[in-house]
mmCIF file of C-alpha atoms and ligand atoms in Angstrom:
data_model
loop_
_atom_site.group_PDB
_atom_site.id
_atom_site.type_symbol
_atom_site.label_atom_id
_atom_site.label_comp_id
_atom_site.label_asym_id
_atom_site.label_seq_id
_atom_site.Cartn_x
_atom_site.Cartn_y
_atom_site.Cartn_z
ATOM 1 C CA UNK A 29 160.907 98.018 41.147
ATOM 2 C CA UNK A 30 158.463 95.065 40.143
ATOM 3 C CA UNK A 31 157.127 95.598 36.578
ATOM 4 C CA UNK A 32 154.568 93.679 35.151
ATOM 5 C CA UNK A 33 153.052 93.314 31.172
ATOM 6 C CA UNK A 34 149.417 94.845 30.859
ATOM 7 C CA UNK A 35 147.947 93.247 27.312
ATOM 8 C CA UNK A 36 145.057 95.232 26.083
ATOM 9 C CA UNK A 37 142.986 92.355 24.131
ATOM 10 C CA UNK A 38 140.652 94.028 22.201
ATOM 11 C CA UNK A 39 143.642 95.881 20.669
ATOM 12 C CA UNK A 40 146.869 93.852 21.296
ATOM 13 C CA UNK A 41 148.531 96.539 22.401
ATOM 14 C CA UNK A 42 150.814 96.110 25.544
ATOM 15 C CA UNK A 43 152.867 98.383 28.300
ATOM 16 C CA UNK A 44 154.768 97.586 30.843
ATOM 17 C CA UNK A 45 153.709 99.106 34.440
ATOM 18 C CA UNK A 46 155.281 98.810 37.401
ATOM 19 C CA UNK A 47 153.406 97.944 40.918
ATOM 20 C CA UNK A 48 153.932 101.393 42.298
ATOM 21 C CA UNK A 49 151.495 103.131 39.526
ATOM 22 C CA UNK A 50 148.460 102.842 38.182
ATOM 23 C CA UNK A 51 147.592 101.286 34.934
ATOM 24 C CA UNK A 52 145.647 104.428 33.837
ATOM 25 C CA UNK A 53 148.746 106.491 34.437
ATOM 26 C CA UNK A 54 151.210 104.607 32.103
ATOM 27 C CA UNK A 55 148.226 104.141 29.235
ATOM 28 C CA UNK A 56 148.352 108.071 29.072
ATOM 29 C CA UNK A 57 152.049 108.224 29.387
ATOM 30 C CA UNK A 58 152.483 105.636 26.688
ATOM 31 C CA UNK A 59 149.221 107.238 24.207
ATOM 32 C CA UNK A 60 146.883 104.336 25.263
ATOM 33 C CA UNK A 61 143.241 105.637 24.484
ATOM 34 C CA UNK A 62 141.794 104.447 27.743
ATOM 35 C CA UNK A 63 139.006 106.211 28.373
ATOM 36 C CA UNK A 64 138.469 108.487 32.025
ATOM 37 C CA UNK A 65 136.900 111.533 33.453
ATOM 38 C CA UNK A 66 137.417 111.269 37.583
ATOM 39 C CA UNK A 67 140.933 109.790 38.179
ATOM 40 C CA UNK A 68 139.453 109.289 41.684
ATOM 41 C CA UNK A 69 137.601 105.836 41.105
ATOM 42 C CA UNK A 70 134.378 107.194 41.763
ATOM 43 C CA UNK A 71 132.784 107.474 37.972
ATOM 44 C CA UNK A 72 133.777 103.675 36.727
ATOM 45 C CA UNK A 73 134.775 105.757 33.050
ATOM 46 C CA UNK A 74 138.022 103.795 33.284
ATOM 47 C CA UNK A 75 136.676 100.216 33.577
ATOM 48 C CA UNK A 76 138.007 97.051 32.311
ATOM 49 C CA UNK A 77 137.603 93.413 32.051
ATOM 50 C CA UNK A 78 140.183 91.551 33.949
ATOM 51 C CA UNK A 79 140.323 88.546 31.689
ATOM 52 C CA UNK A 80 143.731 87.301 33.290
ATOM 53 C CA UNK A 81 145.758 88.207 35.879
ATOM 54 C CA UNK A 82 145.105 90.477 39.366
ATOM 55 C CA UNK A 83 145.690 93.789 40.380
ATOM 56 C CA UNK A 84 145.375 95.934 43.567
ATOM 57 C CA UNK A 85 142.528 98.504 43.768
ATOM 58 C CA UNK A 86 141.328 99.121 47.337
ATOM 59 C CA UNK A 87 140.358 102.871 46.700
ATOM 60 C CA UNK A 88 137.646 101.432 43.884
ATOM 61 C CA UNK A 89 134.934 102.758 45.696
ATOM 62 C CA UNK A 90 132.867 102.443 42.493
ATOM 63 C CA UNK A 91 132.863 98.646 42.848
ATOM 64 C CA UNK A 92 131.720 96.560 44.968
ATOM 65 C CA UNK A 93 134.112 93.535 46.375
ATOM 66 C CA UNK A 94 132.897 91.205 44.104
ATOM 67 C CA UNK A 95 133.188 93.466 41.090
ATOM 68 C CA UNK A 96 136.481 94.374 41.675
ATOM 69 C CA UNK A 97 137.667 91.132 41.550
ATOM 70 C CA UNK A 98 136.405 90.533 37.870
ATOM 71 C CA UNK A 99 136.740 94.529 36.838
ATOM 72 C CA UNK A 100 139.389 96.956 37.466
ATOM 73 C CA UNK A 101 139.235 100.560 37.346
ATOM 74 C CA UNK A 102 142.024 101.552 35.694
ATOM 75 C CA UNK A 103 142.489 104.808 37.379
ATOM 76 C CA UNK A 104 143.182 103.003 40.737
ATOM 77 C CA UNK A 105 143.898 99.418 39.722
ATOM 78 C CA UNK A 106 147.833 98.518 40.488
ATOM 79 C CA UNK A 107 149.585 95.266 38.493
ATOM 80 C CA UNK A 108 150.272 92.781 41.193
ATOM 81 C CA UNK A 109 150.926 90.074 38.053
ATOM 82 C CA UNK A 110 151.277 90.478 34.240
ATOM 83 C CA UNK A 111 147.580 91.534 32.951
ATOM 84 C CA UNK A 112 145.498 91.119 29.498
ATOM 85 C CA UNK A 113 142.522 93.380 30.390
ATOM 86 C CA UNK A 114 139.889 94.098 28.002
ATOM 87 C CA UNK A 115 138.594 98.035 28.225
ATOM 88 C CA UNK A 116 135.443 99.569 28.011
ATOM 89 C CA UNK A 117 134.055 96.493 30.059
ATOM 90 C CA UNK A 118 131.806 97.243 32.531
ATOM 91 C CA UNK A 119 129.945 94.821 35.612
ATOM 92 C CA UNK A 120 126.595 93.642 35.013
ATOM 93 C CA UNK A 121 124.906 95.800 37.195
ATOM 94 C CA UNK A 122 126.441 99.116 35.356
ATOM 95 C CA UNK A 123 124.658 100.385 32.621
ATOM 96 C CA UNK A 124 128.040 101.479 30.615
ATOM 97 C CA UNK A 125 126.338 104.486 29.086
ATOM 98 C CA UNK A 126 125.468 106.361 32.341
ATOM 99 C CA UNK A 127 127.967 104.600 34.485
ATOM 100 C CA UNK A 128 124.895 104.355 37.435
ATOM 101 C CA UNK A 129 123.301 101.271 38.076
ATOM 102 C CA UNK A 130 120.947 99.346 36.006
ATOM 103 C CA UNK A 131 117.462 99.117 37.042
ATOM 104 C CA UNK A 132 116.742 95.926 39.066
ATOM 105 C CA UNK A 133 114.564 93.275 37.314
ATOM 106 C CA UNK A 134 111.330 92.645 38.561
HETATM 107 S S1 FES B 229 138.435 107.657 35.827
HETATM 108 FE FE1 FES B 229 136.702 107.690 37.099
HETATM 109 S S2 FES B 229 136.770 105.744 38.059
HETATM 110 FE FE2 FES B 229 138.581 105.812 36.911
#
């Protein structure tokens, strides 16, 4: 079993999660306060940065392509390298307080 090292930066904490589950799972197994509601990666509660590193998230339906290469939802996203991830970081075109789209600028 392939593990990899998830860094959270904001908080310098850091697990160890293997490729076969999802980072979301192992921050509540090791008393991470990552925030989520769905656990289905439809409400984007569970976002975060990806400031180094890459994961595996195809069931992000909350993202688009694009997004999910800078963003993973945590609830979905698998380690496919060692991670530093900063949560509570949301894509530009999320307002993080609703999780729906911003408004488009006109
Ligand atoms: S908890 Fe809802 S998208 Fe991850």
């Amino acid at each position: 079993m392939t593990e990899h090292t998830v860094e959270f930066v904001s908080t310098g904490e850091t697990i160890t999660v293997a490729e076969t589950e999802t980072i979301l799972s192992r921050c509540l197994e090791e008393g991470i306060a990552q925030e989520y509601s769905c656990r289905v990666g439809m409400c984007l509660a569970c976002s975060a940065e990806i400031v180094e590193g890459e994961v595996t998230q195809p069931a992000a339906r909350g993202f688009s392509e694009r997004e999910a290469e800078e963003y993973a939802l945590t609830c979905m996203a698998r380690p496919l390298s060692d991670l530093k991830l900063d949560r509570g970081k949301y894509p530009p075109s999320i307002e993080p307080e609703t999780g729906q789209p911003a408004p488009a600028d006109d």
